PDB file of C-alpha atoms in Angstrom:
ATOM      1  CA  SER I   2       3.105 -21.037  21.024  1.00 77.00           C
ATOM      2  CA  GLN I   3       5.461 -18.098  21.512  1.00 82.00           C
ATOM      3  CA  GLU I   4       4.635 -14.840  19.932  1.00 90.00           C
ATOM      4  CA  LEU I   5       6.851 -11.787  19.549  1.00 95.00           C
ATOM      5  CA  GLU I   6       5.471  -8.312  19.208  1.00 96.00           C
ATOM      6  CA  GLN I   7       7.606  -5.517  17.844  1.00 97.00           C
ATOM      7  CA  SER I   8       7.075  -1.789  18.223  1.00 97.00           C
ATOM      8  CA  PRO I   9       6.881   0.354  16.455  1.00 97.00           C
ATOM      9  CA  GLN I  10       5.830  -1.281  13.198  1.00 96.00           C
ATOM     10  CA  SER I  11       7.633   1.447  11.207  1.00 97.00           C
ATOM     11  CA  LEU I  12       9.796   4.347  12.011  1.00 97.00           C
ATOM     12  CA  ILE I  13      11.109   7.346  10.103  1.00 97.00           C
ATOM     13  CA  VAL I  14      13.948   9.200  11.604  1.00 98.00           C
ATOM     14  CA  GLN I  15      16.224  12.031  10.509  1.00 97.00           C
ATOM     15  CA  GLU I  16      19.854  11.171   9.971  1.00 97.00           C
ATOM     16  CA  GLY I  17      21.890  11.628  13.106  1.00 97.00           C
ATOM     17  CA  LYS I  18      18.929  10.950  15.519  1.00 97.00           C
ATOM     18  CA  ASN I  19      18.673   8.130  18.035  1.00 98.00           C
ATOM     19  CA  LEU I  20      16.039   5.544  18.055  1.00 98.00           C
ATOM     20  CA  THR I  21      14.793   2.489  19.928  1.00 98.00           C
ATOM     21  CA  ILE I  22      12.952  -0.594  18.725  1.00 98.00           C
ATOM     22  CA  ASN I  23      11.304  -2.963  21.255  1.00 97.00           C
ATOM     23  CA  CYS I  24      10.471  -6.660  21.148  1.00 97.00           C
ATOM     24  CA  THR I  25       8.115  -8.266  23.682  1.00 96.00           C
ATOM     25  CA  SER I  26       7.669 -11.917  24.090  1.00 93.00           C
ATOM     26  CA  SER I  27       4.458 -13.713  25.223  1.00 92.00           C
ATOM     27  CA  LYS I  28       6.547 -16.316  27.017  1.00 87.00           C
ATOM     28  CA  THR I  29       9.771 -16.662  28.846  1.00 84.00           C
ATOM     29  CA  LEU I  30      12.834 -15.706  26.742  1.00 82.00           C
ATOM     30  CA  TYR I  31      15.564 -18.220  26.558  1.00 78.00           C
ATOM     31  CA  GLY I  32      17.499 -16.481  23.908  1.00 84.00           C
ATOM     32  CA  LEU I  33      16.793 -13.374  21.963  1.00 91.00           C
ATOM     33  CA  TYR I  34      18.229 -12.651  18.519  1.00 94.00           C
ATOM     34  CA  TRP I  35      18.273  -9.502  16.398  1.00 97.00           C
ATOM     35  CA  TYR I  36      18.425  -9.625  12.671  1.00 97.00           C
ATOM     36  CA  LYS I  37      18.345  -6.980   9.904  1.00 97.00           C
ATOM     37  CA  GLN I  38      16.742  -7.495   6.544  1.00 95.00           C
ATOM     38  CA  LYS I  39      17.107  -5.377   3.506  1.00 91.00           C
ATOM     39  CA  TYR I  40      14.070  -5.209   1.308  1.00 84.00           C
ATOM     40  CA  GLY I  41      13.749  -8.396  -0.735  1.00 84.00           C
ATOM     41  CA  GLU I  42      16.752 -10.081   0.810  1.00 89.00           C
ATOM     42  CA  GLY I  43      17.646 -12.502   3.565  1.00 91.00           C
ATOM     43  CA  LEU I  44      18.243 -11.855   7.234  1.00 93.00           C
ATOM     44  CA  ILE I  45      21.635 -10.757   8.540  1.00 94.00           C
ATOM     45  CA  PHE I  46      22.504 -11.640  12.167  1.00 94.00           C
ATOM     46  CA  LEU I  47      23.155  -8.656  14.454  1.00 96.00           C
ATOM     47  CA  MET I  48      23.291  -9.815  18.013  1.00 93.00           C
ATOM     48  CA  MET I  49      22.336 -12.536  20.391  1.00 92.00           C
ATOM     49  CA  LEU I  50      21.325 -12.082  24.015  1.00 92.00           C
ATOM     50  CA  GLN I  51      21.011 -14.986  26.430  1.00 85.00           C
ATOM     51  CA  LYS I  52      21.010 -13.709  30.004  1.00 79.00           C
ATOM     52  CA  GLY I  53      18.789 -11.272  31.783  1.00 80.00           C
ATOM     53  CA  GLY I  54      20.251  -7.854  31.928  1.00 84.00           C
ATOM     54  CA  GLU I  55      22.785  -8.678  29.178  1.00 89.00           C
ATOM     55  CA  GLU I  56      23.672  -5.834  26.861  1.00 92.00           C
ATOM     56  CA  LYS I  57      25.707  -6.021  23.674  1.00 93.00           C
ATOM     57  CA  SER I  58      26.914  -3.330  21.317  1.00 93.00           C
ATOM     58  CA  HIS I  59      28.127  -3.376  17.718  1.00 89.00           C
ATOM     59  CA  GLU I  60      29.216  -0.150  16.149  1.00 89.00           C
ATOM     60  CA  LYS I  61      26.319   2.171  16.861  1.00 95.00           C
ATOM     61  CA  ILE I  62      23.754  -0.519  17.763  1.00 97.00           C
ATOM     62  CA  THR I  63      23.068  -1.661  21.314  1.00 97.00           C
ATOM     63  CA  ALA I  64      20.701  -4.384  22.420  1.00 96.00           C
ATOM     64  CA  LYS I  65      19.486  -5.146  25.861  1.00 95.00           C
ATOM     65  CA  LEU I  66      17.534  -8.055  27.368  1.00 93.00           C
ATOM     66  CA  ASP I  67      15.110  -7.570  30.249  1.00 90.00           C
ATOM     67  CA  GLU I  68      14.254 -11.178  31.177  1.00 83.00           C
ATOM     68  CA  LYS I  69      11.733 -10.187  33.841  1.00 86.00           C
ATOM     69  CA  LYS I  70       9.767  -8.052  31.379  1.00 84.00           C
ATOM     70  CA  GLN I  71      10.279 -10.715  28.580  1.00 91.00           C
ATOM     71  CA  GLN I  72      11.475  -7.836  26.514  1.00 93.00           C
ATOM     72  CA  SER I  73      14.446  -6.645  24.469  1.00 95.00           C
ATOM     73  CA  SER I  74      15.283  -3.342  23.067  1.00 96.00           C
ATOM     74  CA  LEU I  75      17.487  -2.304  20.141  1.00 98.00           C
ATOM     75  CA  HIS I  76      18.971   1.218  20.243  1.00 98.00           C
ATOM     76  CA  ILE I  77      20.617   2.910  17.365  1.00 98.00           C
ATOM     77  CA  THR I  78      22.721   5.974  18.155  1.00 97.00           C
ATOM     78  CA  ALA I  79      23.258   8.662  15.540  1.00 97.00           C
ATOM     79  CA  SER I  80      21.364   6.992  12.777  1.00 97.00           C
ATOM     80  CA  GLN I  81      22.758   6.784   9.284  1.00 96.00           C
ATOM     81  CA  PRO I  82      21.177   5.909   5.869  1.00 95.00           C
ATOM     82  CA  SER I  83      23.040   2.543   6.033  1.00 95.00           C
ATOM     83  CA  HIS I  84      20.838   1.655   9.081  1.00 97.00           C
ATOM     84  CA  ALA I  85      17.714   1.609   7.039  1.00 97.00           C
ATOM     85  CA  GLY I  86      15.997  -1.760   6.709  1.00 96.00           C
ATOM     86  CA  ILE I  87      13.764  -4.146   8.617  1.00 96.00           C
ATOM     87  CA  TYR I  88      14.781  -5.148  12.027  1.00 98.00           C
ATOM     88  CA  LEU I  89      13.417  -8.476  13.307  1.00 97.00           C
ATOM     89  CA  CYS I  90      13.758 -10.096  16.658  1.00 97.00           C
ATOM     90  CA  GLY I  91      13.754 -13.797  17.011  1.00 94.00           C
ATOM     91  CA  ALA I  92      13.465 -16.033  20.049  1.00 91.00           C
ATOM     92  CA  GLU I  93      14.065 -19.553  21.137  1.00 81.00           C
ATOM     93  CA  GLY I  94      11.230 -21.319  22.886  1.00 67.00           C
ATOM     94  CA  SER I  95      11.857 -23.923  25.629  1.00 64.00           C
ATOM     95  CA  GLY I  96      13.207 -27.311  24.652  1.00 61.00           C
ATOM     96  CA  ASN I  97      15.582 -25.933  21.973  1.00 64.00           C
ATOM     97  CA  THR I  98      12.879 -25.212  19.528  1.00 74.00           C
ATOM     98  CA  PRO I  99      13.573 -23.314  16.243  1.00 82.00           C
ATOM     99  CA  LEU I 100      13.457 -19.553  16.280  1.00 87.00           C
ATOM    100  CA  VAL I 101      10.211 -17.711  15.944  1.00 91.00           C
ATOM    101  CA  PHE I 102      10.314 -14.149  14.669  1.00 94.00           C
ATOM    102  CA  GLY I 103       8.398 -10.904  15.126  1.00 95.00           C
ATOM    103  CA  LYS I 104       6.915  -9.069  12.163  1.00 96.00           C
ATOM    104  CA  GLY I 105       9.715  -6.610  12.150  1.00 96.00           C
ATOM    105  CA  THR I 106      10.123  -2.869  12.395  1.00 97.00           C
ATOM    106  CA  ARG I 107      10.737  -0.975   9.182  1.00 97.00           C
ATOM    107  CA  LEU I 108      13.296   1.765   9.673  1.00 97.00           C
ATOM    108  CA  SER I 109      13.806   4.624   7.220  1.00 97.00           C
ATOM    109  CA  VAL I 110      16.570   7.223   7.732  1.00 97.00           C
ATOM    110  CA  ILE I 111      16.137  10.486   5.860  1.00 96.00           C
ATOM    111  CA  ALA I 112      18.679  13.116   5.231  1.00 89.00           C
TER     112      ALA I 112
ATOM    113  CA  ASP Y  37      32.144 -16.259   0.369  1.00 65.00           C
ATOM    114  CA  ALA Y  38      28.517 -16.973   0.158  1.00 65.00           C
ATOM    115  CA  MET Y  39      27.678 -19.631   2.825  1.00 93.00           C
ATOM    116  CA  VAL Y  40      23.905 -20.258   2.279  1.00 97.00           C
ATOM    117  CA  ILE Y  41      22.977 -19.985  -1.352  1.00 96.00           C
ATOM    118  CA  GLN Y  42      19.430 -19.976  -2.667  1.00 96.00           C
ATOM    119  CA  ASN Y  43      18.446 -20.417  -6.287  1.00 91.00           C
ATOM    120  CA  PRO Y  44      16.849 -18.810  -8.094  1.00 93.00           C
ATOM    121  CA  ARG Y  45      16.489 -15.346  -6.529  1.00 94.00           C
ATOM    122  CA  TYR Y  46      13.236 -14.787  -8.340  1.00 96.00           C
ATOM    123  CA  GLN Y  47      10.861 -17.673  -9.488  1.00 96.00           C
ATOM    124  CA  VAL Y  48       7.647 -17.122 -11.435  1.00 96.00           C
ATOM    125  CA  THR Y  49       5.249 -20.090 -11.759  1.00 95.00           C
ATOM    126  CA  GLN Y  50       1.765 -20.740 -12.876  1.00 96.00           C
ATOM    127  CA  PHE Y  51      -1.111 -21.547 -10.693  1.00 96.00           C
ATOM    128  CA  GLY Y  52      -0.967 -25.277 -10.014  1.00 96.00           C
ATOM    129  CA  LYS Y  53       2.342 -25.882 -11.726  1.00 97.00           C
ATOM    130  CA  PRO Y  54       4.817 -27.756  -9.457  1.00 96.00           C
ATOM    131  CA  VAL Y  55       7.896 -25.638  -8.525  1.00 97.00           C
ATOM    132  CA  THR Y  56      11.115 -26.498  -6.628  1.00 97.00           C
ATOM    133  CA  LEU Y  57      13.304 -23.973  -4.788  1.00 97.00           C
ATOM    134  CA  SER Y  58      16.854 -24.982  -3.914  1.00 97.00           C
ATOM    135  CA  CYS Y  59      19.200 -24.154  -1.022  1.00 98.00           C
ATOM    136  CA  SER Y  60      22.875 -25.128  -0.541  1.00 98.00           C
ATOM    137  CA  GLN Y  61      25.296 -24.500   2.203  1.00 97.00           C
ATOM    138  CA  THR Y  62      29.028 -24.614   2.720  1.00 96.00           C
ATOM    139  CA  LEU Y  63      28.939 -24.387   6.495  1.00 93.00           C
ATOM    140  CA  ASN Y  64      28.434 -28.055   7.093  1.00 92.00           C
ATOM    141  CA  HIS Y  65      25.708 -27.298   9.519  1.00 93.00           C
ATOM    142  CA  ASN Y  66      23.435 -30.077  10.824  1.00 92.00           C
ATOM    143  CA  VAL Y  67      20.201 -28.159  10.602  1.00 93.00           C
ATOM    144  CA  MET Y  68      18.498 -26.623   7.525  1.00 96.00           C
ATOM    145  CA  TYR Y  69      15.246 -24.622   7.752  1.00 95.00           C
ATOM    146  CA  TRP Y  70      12.619 -23.254   5.360  1.00 97.00           C
ATOM    147  CA  TYR Y  71      10.750 -20.122   6.340  1.00 97.00           C
ATOM    148  CA  GLN Y  72       7.965 -18.507   4.437  1.00 97.00           C
ATOM    149  CA  GLN Y  73       7.696 -14.704   4.619  1.00 96.00           C
ATOM    150  CA  LYS Y  74       4.788 -12.743   3.157  1.00 95.00           C
ATOM    151  CA  SER Y  75       4.911  -9.025   2.930  1.00 90.00           C
ATOM    152  CA  SER Y  76       5.170  -7.138   6.242  1.00 88.00           C
ATOM    153  CA  GLN Y  77       4.754 -10.530   8.059  1.00 92.00           C
ATOM    154  CA  ALA Y  78       7.033 -12.473  10.306  1.00 93.00           C
ATOM    155  CA  PRO Y  79       8.938 -15.300   8.726  1.00 94.00           C
ATOM    156  CA  LYS Y  80       6.954 -18.453   9.324  1.00 94.00           C
ATOM    157  CA  LEU Y  81       8.733 -21.760   9.847  1.00 94.00           C
ATOM    158  CA  LEU Y  82       7.559 -24.411   7.422  1.00 96.00           C
ATOM    159  CA  PHE Y  83       9.849 -27.314   8.405  1.00 93.00           C
ATOM    160  CA  HIS Y  84      13.437 -28.175   9.253  1.00 93.00           C
ATOM    161  CA  TYR Y  85      15.881 -30.990   8.946  1.00 95.00           C
ATOM    162  CA  TYR Y  86      18.124 -32.047  11.749  1.00 92.00           C
ATOM    163  CA  ASP Y  87      20.599 -34.059   9.767  1.00 92.00           C
ATOM    164  CA  LYS Y  88      18.219 -36.480   8.026  1.00 93.00           C
ATOM    165  CA  ASP Y  89      15.394 -36.162  10.483  1.00 93.00           C
ATOM    166  CA  PHE Y  90      12.510 -34.218   9.013  1.00 94.00           C
ATOM    167  CA  ASN Y  91      10.454 -31.945  11.297  1.00 91.00           C
ATOM    168  CA  ASN Y  92       7.213 -30.567   9.932  1.00 92.00           C
ATOM    169  CA  GLU Y  93       5.387 -27.733  11.593  1.00 90.00           C
ATOM    170  CA  ALA Y  94       1.810 -28.661  12.438  1.00 87.00           C
ATOM    171  CA  ASP Y  95       0.265 -25.924  10.340  1.00 90.00           C
ATOM    172  CA  THR Y  96       2.409 -26.351   7.153  1.00 95.00           C
ATOM    173  CA  PRO Y  97       0.084 -27.307   4.298  1.00 94.00           C
ATOM    174  CA  ASP Y  98       0.559 -30.699   2.668  1.00 94.00           C
ATOM    175  CA  ASN Y  99       1.231 -28.877  -0.560  1.00 95.00           C
ATOM    176  CA  PHE Y 100       4.684 -28.121   0.761  1.00 97.00           C
ATOM    177  CA  GLN Y 101       7.243 -30.856   0.819  1.00 96.00           C
ATOM    178  CA  SER Y 102      10.990 -30.948   1.398  1.00 97.00           C
ATOM    179  CA  ARG Y 103      13.984 -33.088   0.529  1.00 96.00           C
ATOM    180  CA  ARG Y 104      17.457 -33.107   1.965  1.00 97.00           C
ATOM    181  CA  PRO Y 105      19.558 -35.538  -0.207  1.00 97.00           C
ATOM    182  CA  ASN Y 106      22.818 -34.629   1.619  1.00 96.00           C
ATOM    183  CA  THR Y 107      24.184 -32.271   4.201  1.00 95.00           C
ATOM    184  CA  SER Y 108      24.755 -29.488   1.727  1.00 96.00           C
ATOM    185  CA  PHE Y 109      21.500 -29.336  -0.118  1.00 97.00           C
ATOM    186  CA  CYS Y 110      17.854 -28.873   0.801  1.00 97.00           C
ATOM    187  CA  PHE Y 111      14.919 -28.429  -1.519  1.00 97.00           C
ATOM    188  CA  LEU Y 112      11.415 -27.024  -1.089  1.00 97.00           C
ATOM    189  CA  ASP Y 113       8.777 -28.464  -3.454  1.00 97.00           C
ATOM    190  CA  ILE Y 114       5.421 -26.829  -3.833  1.00 97.00           C
ATOM    191  CA  ARG Y 115       3.214 -29.412  -5.512  1.00 97.00           C
ATOM    192  CA  SER Y 116       0.346 -27.168  -6.650  1.00 96.00           C
ATOM    193  CA  PRO Y 117       1.141 -23.486  -6.034  1.00 97.00           C
ATOM    194  CA  GLY Y 118      -1.834 -21.257  -5.343  1.00 96.00           C
ATOM    195  CA  LEU Y 119      -2.025 -17.533  -5.421  1.00 96.00           C
ATOM    196  CA  GLY Y 120      -1.594 -17.429  -1.559  1.00 95.00           C
ATOM    197  CA  ASP Y 121       1.769 -19.200  -1.868  1.00 97.00           C
ATOM    198  CA  ALA Y 122       3.360 -16.111  -3.371  1.00 97.00           C
ATOM    199  CA  ALA Y 123       6.022 -15.086  -0.861  1.00 97.00           C
ATOM    200  CA  MET Y 124       9.672 -14.829  -0.022  1.00 96.00           C
ATOM    201  CA  TYR Y 125      11.070 -18.300   0.878  1.00 98.00           C
ATOM    202  CA  LEU Y 126      14.041 -18.131   3.163  1.00 97.00           C
ATOM    203  CA  CYS Y 127      16.479 -20.949   3.777  1.00 97.00           C
ATOM    204  CA  ALA Y 128      18.568 -20.988   6.881  1.00 96.00           C
ATOM    205  CA  THR Y 129      21.041 -23.247   8.601  1.00 95.00           C
ATOM    206  CA  SER Y 130      22.407 -23.646  12.086  1.00 92.00           C
ATOM    207  CA  ARG Y 131      24.917 -25.951  13.819  1.00 87.00           C
ATOM    208  CA  GLY Y 132      22.261 -27.583  15.923  1.00 80.00           C
ATOM    209  CA  TYR Y 133      20.783 -27.616  19.415  1.00 64.00           C
ATOM    210  CA  GLU Y 134      24.062 -27.004  21.312  1.00 60.00           C
ATOM    211  CA  GLY Y 135      23.089 -25.504  24.566  1.00 58.00           C
ATOM    212  CA  GLY Y 136      20.650 -23.218  22.951  1.00 58.00           C
ATOM    213  CA  ASN Y 137      23.002 -21.594  20.550  1.00 59.00           C
ATOM    214  CA  GLU Y 138      20.681 -21.451  17.721  1.00 75.00           C
ATOM    215  CA  LYS Y 139      22.194 -18.611  15.649  1.00 87.00           C
ATOM    216  CA  LEU Y 140      20.700 -18.954  12.134  1.00 92.00           C
ATOM    217  CA  PHE Y 141      22.555 -18.106   8.895  1.00 94.00           C
ATOM    218  CA  PHE Y 142      20.218 -17.102   6.081  1.00 96.00           C
ATOM    219  CA  GLY Y 143      20.359 -17.229   2.348  1.00 96.00           C
ATOM    220  CA  SER Y 144      19.220 -14.350   0.247  1.00 95.00           C
ATOM    221  CA  GLY Y 145      15.807 -15.794  -0.274  1.00 96.00           C
ATOM    222  CA  THR Y 146      13.759 -16.745  -3.318  1.00 97.00           C
ATOM    223  CA  GLN Y 147      10.831 -14.459  -4.166  1.00 96.00           C
ATOM    224  CA  LEU Y 148       8.087 -16.672  -5.585  1.00 97.00           C
ATOM    225  CA  SER Y 149       5.383 -15.173  -7.809  1.00 97.00           C
ATOM    226  CA  VAL Y 150       2.259 -17.219  -8.842  1.00 97.00           C
ATOM    227  CA  LEU Y 151       0.437 -16.199 -11.934  1.00 95.00           C
TER     228      LEU Y 151
END
């Protein structure tokens, strides 16, 4: 079965700093999703990447998909306290199977 | 504007006492999912419905059951909760397997405590 490994597990950054979170798949990626979760709440969709080399941005968050490396990265520029939360990557397996998720990266942003 | 609604937000039950968690959606999506998420762990898929077709994950314990009486509602029944079943239970929906577009919409979750 497909497994997703996220790094780092947790991250503390100073407000205004840039940061990157990585997600590596054990199998070929057919679609990669990034979600954000606030503590004790549900997951909020951020972005979906489907093609190798694809890059998407929303506000100060950019995600890239490296199909050959079976990896995706999420980059936040000039972090703000509102970026704090848990970032999870999710991936489709082959045959249109439901999403599997990584354990998440817990981000804290300090003033 | 809430599209996937889970009730209750917090549920406390006693060891061995049956409990039901509910989920409703206003998106008219074909697929509804139940995920279990324990602290600092990945959400783990328990089962999902594609319309009325029930799909159980191989490692989902028999203690967990689900019902989908209509398109809008889906229930998670835990017949005899154990201490290890304490977790966040997440309901999600999606339109279906349309060319791989499997964007999931999540509810706020139900945090289950077992005493």
